[in-house]
Short mmCIF file of N, CA and C in Angstrom, two decimals:
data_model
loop_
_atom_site.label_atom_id
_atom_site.label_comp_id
_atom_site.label_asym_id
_atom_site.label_seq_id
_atom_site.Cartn_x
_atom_site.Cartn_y
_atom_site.Cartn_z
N UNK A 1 -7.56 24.64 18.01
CA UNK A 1 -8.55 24.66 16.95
C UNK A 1 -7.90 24.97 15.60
N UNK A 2 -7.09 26.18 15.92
CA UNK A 2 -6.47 26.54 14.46
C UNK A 2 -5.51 24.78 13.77
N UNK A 3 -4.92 24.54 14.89
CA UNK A 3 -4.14 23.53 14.31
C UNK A 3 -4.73 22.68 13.82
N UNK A 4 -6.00 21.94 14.13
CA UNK A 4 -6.87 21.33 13.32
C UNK A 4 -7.45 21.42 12.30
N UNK A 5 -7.86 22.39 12.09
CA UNK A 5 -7.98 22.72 11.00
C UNK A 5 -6.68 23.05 10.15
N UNK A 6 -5.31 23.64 9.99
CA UNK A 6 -4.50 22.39 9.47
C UNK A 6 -3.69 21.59 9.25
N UNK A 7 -4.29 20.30 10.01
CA UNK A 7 -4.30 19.31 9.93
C UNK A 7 -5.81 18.62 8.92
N UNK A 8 -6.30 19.04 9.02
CA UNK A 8 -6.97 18.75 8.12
C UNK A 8 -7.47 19.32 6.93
N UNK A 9 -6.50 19.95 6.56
CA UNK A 9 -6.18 20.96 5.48
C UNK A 9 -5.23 20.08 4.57
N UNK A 10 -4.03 19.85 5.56
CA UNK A 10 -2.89 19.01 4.99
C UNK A 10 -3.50 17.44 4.65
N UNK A 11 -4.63 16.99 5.39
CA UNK A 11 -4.87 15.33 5.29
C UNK A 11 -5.53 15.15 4.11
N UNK A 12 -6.58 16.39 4.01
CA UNK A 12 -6.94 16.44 2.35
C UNK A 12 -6.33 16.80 1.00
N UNK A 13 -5.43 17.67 1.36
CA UNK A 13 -4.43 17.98 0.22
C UNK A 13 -3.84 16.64 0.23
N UNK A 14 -3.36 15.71 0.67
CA UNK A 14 -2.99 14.47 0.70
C UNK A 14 -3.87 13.45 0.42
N UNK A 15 -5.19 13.36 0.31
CA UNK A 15 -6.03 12.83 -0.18
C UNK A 15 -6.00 13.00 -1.56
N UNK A 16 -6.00 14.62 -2.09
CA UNK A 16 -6.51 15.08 -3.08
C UNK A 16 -5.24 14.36 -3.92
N UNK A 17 -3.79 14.68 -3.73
CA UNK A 17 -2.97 14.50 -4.17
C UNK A 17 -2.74 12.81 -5.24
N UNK A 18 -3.09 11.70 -3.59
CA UNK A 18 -3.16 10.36 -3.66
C UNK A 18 -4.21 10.19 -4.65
N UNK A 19 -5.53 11.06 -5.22
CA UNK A 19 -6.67 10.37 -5.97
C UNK A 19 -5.83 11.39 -7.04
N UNK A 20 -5.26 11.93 -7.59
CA UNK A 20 -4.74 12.35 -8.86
C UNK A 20 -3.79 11.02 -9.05
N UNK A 21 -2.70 11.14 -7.97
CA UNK A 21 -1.58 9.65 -8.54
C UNK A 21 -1.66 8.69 -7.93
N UNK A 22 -2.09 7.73 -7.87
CA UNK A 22 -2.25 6.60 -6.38
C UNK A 22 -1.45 5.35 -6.56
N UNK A 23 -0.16 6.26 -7.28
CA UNK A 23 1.28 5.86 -7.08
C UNK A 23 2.35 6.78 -6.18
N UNK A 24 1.65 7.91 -5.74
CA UNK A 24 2.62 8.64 -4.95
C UNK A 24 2.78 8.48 -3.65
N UNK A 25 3.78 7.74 -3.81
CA UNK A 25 4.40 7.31 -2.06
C UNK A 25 4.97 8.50 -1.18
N UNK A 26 4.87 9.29 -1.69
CA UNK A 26 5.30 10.39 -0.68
C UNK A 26 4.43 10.92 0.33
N UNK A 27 3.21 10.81 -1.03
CA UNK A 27 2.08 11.49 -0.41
C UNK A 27 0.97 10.87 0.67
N UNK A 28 1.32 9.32 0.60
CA UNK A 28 0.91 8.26 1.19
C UNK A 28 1.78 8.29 3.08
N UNK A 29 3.05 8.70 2.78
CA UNK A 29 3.91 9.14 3.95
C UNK A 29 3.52 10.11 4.65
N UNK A 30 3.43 10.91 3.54
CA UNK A 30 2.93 12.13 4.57
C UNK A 30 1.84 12.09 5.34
N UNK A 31 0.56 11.62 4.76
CA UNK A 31 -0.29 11.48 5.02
C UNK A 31 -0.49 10.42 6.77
N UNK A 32 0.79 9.09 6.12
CA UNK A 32 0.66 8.26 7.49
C UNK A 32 1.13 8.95 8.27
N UNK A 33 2.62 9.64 8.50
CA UNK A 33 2.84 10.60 9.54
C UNK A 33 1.80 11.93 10.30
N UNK A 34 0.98 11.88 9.70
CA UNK A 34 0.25 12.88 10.34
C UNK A 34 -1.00 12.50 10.55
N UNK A 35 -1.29 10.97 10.20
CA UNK A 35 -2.21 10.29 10.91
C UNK A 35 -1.17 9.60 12.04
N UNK A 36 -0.18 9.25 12.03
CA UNK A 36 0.40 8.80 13.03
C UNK A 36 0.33 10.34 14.26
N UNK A 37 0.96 11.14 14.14
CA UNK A 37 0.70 12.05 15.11
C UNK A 37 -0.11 13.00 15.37
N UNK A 38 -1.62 12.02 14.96
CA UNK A 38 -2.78 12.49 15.26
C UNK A 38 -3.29 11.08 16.31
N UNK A 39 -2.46 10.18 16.35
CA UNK A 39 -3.17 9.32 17.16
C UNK A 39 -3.63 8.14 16.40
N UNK A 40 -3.73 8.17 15.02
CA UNK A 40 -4.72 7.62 14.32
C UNK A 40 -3.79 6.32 14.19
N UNK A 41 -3.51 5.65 14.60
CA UNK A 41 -2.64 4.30 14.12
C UNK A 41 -2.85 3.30 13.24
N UNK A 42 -4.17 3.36 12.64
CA UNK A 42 -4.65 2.47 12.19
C UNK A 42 -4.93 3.03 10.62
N UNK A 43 -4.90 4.32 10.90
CA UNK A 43 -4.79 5.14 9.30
C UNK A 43 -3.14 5.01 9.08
N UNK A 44 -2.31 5.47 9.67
CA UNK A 44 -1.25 5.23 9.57
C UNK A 44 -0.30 4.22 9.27
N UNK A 45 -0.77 3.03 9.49
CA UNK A 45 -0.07 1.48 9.67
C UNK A 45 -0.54 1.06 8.09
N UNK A 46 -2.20 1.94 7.70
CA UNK A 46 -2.26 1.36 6.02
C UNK A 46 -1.66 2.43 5.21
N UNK A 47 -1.24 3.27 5.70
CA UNK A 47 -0.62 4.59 4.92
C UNK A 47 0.74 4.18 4.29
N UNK A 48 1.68 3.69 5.38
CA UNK A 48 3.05 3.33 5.46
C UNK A 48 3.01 1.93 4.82
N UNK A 49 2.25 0.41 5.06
CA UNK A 49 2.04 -0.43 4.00
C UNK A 49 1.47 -0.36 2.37
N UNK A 50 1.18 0.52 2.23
CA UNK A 50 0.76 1.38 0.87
C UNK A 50 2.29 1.43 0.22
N UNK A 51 3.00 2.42 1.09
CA UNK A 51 3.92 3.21 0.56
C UNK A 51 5.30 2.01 0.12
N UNK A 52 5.01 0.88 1.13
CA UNK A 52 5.89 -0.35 0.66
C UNK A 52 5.24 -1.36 -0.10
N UNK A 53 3.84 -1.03 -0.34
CA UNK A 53 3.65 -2.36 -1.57
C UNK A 53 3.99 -0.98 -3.01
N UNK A 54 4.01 -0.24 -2.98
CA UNK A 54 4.77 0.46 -4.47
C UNK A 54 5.84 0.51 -4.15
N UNK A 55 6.63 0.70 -3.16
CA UNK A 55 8.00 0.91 -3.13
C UNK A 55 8.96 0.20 -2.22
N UNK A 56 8.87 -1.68 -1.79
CA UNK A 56 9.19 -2.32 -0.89
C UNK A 56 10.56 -1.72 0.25
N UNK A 57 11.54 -1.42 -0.90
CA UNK A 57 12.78 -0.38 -0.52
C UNK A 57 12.67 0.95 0.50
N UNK A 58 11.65 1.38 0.18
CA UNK A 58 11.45 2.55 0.96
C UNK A 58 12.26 2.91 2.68
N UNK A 59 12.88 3.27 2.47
CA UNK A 59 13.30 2.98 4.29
C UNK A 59 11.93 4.19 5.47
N UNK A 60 11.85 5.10 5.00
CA UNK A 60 11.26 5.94 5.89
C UNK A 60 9.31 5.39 5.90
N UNK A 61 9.33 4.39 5.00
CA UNK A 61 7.95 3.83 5.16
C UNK A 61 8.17 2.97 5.90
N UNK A 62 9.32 1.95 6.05
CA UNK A 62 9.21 1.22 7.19
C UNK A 62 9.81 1.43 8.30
N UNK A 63 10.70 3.04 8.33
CA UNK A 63 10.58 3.38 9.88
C UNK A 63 8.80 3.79 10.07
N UNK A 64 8.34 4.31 9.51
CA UNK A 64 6.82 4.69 10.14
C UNK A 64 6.27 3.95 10.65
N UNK A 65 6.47 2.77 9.98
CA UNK A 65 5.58 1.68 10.03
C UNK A 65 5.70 1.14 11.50
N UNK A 66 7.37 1.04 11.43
CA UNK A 66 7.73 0.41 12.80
C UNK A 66 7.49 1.37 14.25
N UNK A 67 7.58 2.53 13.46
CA UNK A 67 6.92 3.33 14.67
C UNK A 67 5.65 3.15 15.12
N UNK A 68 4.71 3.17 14.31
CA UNK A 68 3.27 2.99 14.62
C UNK A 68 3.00 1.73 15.17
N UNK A 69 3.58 0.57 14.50
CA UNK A 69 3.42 -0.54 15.07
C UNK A 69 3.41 -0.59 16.52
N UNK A 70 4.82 -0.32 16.82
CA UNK A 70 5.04 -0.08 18.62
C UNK A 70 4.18 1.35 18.87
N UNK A 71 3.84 2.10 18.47
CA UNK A 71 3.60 2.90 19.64
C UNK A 71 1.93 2.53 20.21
N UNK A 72 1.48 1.61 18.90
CA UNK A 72 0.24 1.22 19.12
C UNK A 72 -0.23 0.04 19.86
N UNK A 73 1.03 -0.81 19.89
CA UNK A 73 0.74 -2.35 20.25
C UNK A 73 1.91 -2.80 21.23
N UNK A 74 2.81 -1.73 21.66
CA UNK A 74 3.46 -1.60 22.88
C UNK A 74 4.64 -2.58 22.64
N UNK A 75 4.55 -3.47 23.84
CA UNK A 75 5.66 -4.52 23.89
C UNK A 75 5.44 -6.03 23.14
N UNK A 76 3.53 -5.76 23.15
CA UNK A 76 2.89 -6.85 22.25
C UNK A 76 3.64 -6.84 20.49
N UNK A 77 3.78 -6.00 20.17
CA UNK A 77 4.43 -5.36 18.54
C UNK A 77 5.83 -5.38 18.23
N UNK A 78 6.64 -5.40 19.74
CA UNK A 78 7.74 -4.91 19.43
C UNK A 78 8.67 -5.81 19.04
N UNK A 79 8.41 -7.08 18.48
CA UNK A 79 9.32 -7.66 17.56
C UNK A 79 8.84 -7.65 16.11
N UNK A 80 7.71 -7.31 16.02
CA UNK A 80 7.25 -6.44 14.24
C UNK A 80 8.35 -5.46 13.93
N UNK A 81 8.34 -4.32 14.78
CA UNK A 81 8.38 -3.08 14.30
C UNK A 81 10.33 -3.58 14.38
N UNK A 82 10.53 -4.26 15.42
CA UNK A 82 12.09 -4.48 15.21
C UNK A 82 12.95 -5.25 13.60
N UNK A 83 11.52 -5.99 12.95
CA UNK A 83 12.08 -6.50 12.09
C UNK A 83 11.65 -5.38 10.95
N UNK A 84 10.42 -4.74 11.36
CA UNK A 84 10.52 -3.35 9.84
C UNK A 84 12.21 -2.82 10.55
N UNK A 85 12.67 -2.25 11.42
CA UNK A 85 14.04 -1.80 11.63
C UNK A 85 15.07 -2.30 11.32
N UNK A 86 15.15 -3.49 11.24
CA UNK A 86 16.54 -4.48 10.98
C UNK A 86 16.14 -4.10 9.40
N UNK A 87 15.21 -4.39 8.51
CA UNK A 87 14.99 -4.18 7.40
C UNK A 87 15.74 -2.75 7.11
N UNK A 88 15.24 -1.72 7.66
CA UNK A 88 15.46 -0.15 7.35
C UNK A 88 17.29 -0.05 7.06
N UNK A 89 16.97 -0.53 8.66
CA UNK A 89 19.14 -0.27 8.66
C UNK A 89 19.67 -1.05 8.19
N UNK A 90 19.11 -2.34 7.47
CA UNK A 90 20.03 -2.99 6.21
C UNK A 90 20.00 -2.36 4.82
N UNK A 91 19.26 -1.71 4.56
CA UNK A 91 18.78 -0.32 3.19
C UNK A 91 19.73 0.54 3.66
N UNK A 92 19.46 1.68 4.90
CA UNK A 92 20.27 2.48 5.25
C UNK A 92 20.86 2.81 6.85
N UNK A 93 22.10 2.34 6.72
CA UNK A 93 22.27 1.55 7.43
C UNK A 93 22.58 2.90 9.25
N UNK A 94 22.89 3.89 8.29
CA UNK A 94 23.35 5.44 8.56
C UNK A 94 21.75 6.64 9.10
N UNK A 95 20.56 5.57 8.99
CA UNK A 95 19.23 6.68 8.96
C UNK A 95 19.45 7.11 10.47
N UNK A 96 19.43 8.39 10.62
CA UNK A 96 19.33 8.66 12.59
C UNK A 96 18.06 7.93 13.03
N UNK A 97 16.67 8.35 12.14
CA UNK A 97 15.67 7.98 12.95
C UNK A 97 15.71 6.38 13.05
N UNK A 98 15.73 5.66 12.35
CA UNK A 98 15.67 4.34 12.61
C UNK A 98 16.81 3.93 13.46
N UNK A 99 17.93 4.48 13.84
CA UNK A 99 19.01 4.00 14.93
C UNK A 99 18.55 4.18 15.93
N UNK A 100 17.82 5.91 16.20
CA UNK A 100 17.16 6.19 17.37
C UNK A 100 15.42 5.32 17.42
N UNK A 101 14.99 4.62 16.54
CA UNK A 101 14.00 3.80 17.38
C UNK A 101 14.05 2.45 17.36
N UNK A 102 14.91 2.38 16.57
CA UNK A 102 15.90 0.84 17.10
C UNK A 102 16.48 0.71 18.49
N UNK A 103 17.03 1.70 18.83
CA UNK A 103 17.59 1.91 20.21
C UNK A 103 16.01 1.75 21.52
N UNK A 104 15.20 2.46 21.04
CA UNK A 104 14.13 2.74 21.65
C UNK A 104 13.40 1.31 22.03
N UNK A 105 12.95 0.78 20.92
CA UNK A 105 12.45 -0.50 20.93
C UNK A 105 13.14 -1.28 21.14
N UNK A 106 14.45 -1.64 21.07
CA UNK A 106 15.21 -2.42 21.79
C UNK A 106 15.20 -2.78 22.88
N UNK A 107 14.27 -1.83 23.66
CA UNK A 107 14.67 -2.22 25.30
C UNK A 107 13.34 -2.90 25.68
N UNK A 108 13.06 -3.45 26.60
CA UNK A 108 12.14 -4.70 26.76
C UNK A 108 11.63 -3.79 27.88
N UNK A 109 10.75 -3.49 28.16
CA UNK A 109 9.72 -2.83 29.37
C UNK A 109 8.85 -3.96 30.07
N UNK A 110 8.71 -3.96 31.80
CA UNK A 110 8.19 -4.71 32.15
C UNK A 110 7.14 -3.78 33.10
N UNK A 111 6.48 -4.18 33.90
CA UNK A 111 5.62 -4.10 34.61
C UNK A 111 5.74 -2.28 34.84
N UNK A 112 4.94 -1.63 34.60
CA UNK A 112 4.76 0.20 34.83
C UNK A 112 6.04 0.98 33.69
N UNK A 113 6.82 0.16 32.70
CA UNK A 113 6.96 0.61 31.50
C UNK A 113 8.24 0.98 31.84
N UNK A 114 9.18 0.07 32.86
CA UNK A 114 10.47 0.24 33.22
C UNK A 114 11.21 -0.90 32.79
N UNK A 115 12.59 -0.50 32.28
CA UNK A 115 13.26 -0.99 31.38
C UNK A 115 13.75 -2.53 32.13
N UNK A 116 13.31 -3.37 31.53
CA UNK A 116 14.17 -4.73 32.72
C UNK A 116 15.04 -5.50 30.98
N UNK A 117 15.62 -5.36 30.22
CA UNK A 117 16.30 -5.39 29.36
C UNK A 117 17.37 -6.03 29.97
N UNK A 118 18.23 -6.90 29.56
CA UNK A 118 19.25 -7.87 29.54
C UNK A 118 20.54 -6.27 29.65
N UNK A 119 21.18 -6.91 29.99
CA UNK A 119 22.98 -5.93 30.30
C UNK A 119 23.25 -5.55 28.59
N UNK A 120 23.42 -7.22 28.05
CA UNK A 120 23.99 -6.98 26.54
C UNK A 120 22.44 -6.04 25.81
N UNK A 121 21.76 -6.28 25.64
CA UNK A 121 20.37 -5.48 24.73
C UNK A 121 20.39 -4.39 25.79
N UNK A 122 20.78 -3.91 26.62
CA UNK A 122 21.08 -2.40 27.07
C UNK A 122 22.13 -2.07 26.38
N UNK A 123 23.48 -2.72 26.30
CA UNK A 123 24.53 -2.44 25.66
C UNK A 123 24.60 -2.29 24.31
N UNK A 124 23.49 -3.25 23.37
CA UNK A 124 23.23 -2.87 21.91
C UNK A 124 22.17 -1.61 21.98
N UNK A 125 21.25 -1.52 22.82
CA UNK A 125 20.24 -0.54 22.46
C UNK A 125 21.31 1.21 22.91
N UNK A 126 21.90 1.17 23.53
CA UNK A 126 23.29 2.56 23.74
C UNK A 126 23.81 3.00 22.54
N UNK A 127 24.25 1.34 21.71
CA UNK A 127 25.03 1.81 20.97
C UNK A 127 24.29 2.10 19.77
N UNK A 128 22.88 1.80 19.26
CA UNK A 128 22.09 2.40 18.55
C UNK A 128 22.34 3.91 18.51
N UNK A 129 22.10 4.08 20.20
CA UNK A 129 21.07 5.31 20.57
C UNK A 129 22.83 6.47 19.85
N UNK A 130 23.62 6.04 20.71
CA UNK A 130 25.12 6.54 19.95
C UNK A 130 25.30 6.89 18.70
N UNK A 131 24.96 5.63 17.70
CA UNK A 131 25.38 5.89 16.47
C UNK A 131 24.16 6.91 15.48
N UNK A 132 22.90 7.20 16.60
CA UNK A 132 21.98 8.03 16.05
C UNK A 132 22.44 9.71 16.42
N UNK A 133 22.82 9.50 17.16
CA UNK A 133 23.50 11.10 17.91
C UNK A 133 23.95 11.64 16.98
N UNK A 134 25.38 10.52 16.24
CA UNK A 134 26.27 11.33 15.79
C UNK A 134 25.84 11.60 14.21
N UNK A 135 24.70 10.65 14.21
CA UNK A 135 24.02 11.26 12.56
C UNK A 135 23.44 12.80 12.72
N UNK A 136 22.58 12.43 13.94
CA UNK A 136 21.68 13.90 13.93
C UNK A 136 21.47 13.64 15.58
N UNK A 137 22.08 14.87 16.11
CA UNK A 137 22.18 15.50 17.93
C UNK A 137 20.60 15.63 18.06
N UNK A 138 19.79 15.78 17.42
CA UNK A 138 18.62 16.33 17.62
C UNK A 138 17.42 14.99 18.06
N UNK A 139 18.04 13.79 17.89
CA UNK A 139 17.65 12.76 17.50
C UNK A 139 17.17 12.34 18.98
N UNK A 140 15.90 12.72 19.37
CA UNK A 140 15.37 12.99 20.58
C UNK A 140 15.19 11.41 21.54
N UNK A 141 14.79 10.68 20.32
CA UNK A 141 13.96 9.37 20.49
C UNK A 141 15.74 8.34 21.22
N UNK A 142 16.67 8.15 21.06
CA UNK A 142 17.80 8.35 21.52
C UNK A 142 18.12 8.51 22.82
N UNK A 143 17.64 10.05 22.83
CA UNK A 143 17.92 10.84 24.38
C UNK A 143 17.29 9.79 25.57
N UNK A 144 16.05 9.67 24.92
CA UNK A 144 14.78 9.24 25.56
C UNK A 144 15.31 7.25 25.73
N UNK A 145 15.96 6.80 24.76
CA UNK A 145 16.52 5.39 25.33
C UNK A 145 17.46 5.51 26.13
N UNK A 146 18.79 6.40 25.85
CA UNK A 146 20.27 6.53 26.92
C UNK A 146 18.99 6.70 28.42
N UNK A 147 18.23 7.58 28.49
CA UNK A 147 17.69 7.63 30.05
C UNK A 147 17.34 6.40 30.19
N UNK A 148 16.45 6.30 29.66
CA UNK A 148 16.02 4.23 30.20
C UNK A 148 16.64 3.83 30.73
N UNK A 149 18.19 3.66 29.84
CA UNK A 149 19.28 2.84 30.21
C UNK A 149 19.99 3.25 31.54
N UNK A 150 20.21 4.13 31.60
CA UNK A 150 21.02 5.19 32.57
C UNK A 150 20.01 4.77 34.10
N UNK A 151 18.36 5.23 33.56
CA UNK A 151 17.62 4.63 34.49
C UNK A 151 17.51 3.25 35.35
N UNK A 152 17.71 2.63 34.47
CA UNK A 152 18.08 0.20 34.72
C UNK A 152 19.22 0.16 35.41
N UNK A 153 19.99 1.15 34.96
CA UNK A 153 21.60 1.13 35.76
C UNK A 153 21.74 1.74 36.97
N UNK A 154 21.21 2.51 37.22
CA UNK A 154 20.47 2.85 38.46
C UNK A 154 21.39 4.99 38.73
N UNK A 155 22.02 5.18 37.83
CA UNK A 155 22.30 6.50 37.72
C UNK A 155 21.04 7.30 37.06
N UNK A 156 20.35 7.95 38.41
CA UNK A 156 19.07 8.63 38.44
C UNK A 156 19.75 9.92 37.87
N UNK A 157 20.54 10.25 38.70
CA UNK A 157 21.38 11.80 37.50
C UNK A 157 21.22 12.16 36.23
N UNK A 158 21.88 10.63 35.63
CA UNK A 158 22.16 10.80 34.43
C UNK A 158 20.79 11.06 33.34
N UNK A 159 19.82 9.98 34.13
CA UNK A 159 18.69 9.94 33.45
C UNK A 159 18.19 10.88 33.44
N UNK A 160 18.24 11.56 34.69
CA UNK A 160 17.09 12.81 34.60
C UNK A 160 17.35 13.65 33.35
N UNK A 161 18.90 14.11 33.43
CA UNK A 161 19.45 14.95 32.47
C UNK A 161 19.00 14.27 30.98
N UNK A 162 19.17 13.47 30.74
CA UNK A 162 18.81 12.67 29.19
C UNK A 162 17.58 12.61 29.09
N UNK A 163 16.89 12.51 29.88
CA UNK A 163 15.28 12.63 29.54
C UNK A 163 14.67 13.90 29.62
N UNK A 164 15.47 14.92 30.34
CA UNK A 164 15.27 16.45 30.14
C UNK A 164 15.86 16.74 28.91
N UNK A 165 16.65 16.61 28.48
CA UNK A 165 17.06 16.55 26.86
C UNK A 165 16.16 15.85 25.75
N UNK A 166 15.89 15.28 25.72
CA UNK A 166 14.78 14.37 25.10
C UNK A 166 13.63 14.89 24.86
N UNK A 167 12.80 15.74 26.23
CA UNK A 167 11.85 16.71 25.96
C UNK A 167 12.50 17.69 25.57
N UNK A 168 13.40 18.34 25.42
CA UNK A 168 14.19 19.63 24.98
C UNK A 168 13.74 19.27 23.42
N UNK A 169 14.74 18.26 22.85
CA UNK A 169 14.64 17.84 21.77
C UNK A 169 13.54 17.40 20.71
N UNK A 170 12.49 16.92 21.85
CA UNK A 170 11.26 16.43 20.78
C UNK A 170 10.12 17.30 21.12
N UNK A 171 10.60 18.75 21.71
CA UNK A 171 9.06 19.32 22.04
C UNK A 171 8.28 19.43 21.02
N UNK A 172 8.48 19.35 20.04
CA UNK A 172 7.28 19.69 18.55
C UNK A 172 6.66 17.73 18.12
N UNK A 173 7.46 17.09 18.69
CA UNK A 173 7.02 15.77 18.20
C UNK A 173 5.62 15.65 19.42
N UNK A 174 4.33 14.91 18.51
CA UNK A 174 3.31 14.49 19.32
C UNK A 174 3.42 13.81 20.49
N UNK A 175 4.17 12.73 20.07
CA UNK A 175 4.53 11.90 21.09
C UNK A 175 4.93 12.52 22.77
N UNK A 176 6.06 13.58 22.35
CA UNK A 176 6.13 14.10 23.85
C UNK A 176 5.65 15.30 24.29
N UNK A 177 4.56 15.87 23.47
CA UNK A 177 3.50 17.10 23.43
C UNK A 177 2.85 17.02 22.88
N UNK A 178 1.60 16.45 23.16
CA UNK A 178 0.61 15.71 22.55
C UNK A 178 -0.54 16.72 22.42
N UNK A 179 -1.18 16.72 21.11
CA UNK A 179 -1.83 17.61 20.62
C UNK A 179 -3.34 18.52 22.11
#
């Protein structure tokens, strides 16, 4: 209860903010991120397109974007949100989060949300998940692809451990502790 309230403390200060400048892309971010990890995808997806019709460049509006896209529209989305990503990491090419959900979305899920991904797009989605590590260790979304992979390859070990890391890593993110 407390947290709801704020959360909706913060969604109006972000309201309030956006009707003083309704050029502030920050505040438009913030706002989509915390409609994004409220569930709200659809507040979020116009939050983060906001934030790129004032600021096309933006990289962390179109990781949001590409996040929300997939987390809302699954495998149906996931060549949207891959091209907001190819976009991001041609801006910056070094962002952890967009390596780690480049890596993520990279992998092709089939039937009960198990990885059936090609050898090579396992082998590019690793080396995402890799080059996100060494930006930022914390970079949960990562953890959470190496298991996939580890999983398709059929080393249950490995996965377990990487996907126990993964929740280690993202316990405060909605996604893997959901409000």
């Amino acid at each position: 209860e407390a947290i709801n309230r704020r959360r909706e403390r913060a969604r109006d200060d972000f309201d309030d903010a956006i009707q003083r400048d309704p050029t502030f892309v920050d505040a438009y971010l913030a706002r989509g991120r915390l409609a994004a990890d409220t569930y709200r995808y659809a507040d979020a997806l116009r939050d983060a397109a906001q934030a790129l019709r004032l600021d096309p460049q933006r990289v962390d509006a179109l990781v949001l974007q590409a996040e929300v896209r997939y987390l809302s529209g699954g495998e149906r989305a996931r060549s949207g949100a891959l091209r907001d990503l190819e976009r991001a990491l041609a801006l910056a090419p070094t962002h952890a989060h967009a390596l780690a959900l480049r890596a993520f979305v990279g992998l092709e899920r089939g039937l009960g949300g198990r990885c059936v991904s090609s050898p090579a797009d396992m082998d590019a989605s690793d080396r995402f998940a890799n080059q996100a590590l060494r930006r930022n260790p914390d970079e949960w979304m990562a953890y959470l692809a190496k298991s996939e992979i580890a999983a398709a390859r059929g080393d249950r070990n490995l996965a377990l451990r990487l996907a126990s890391t993964a929740v280690e890593r993202g316990s405060g993110s909605p996604i893997v502790a959901p409000p």
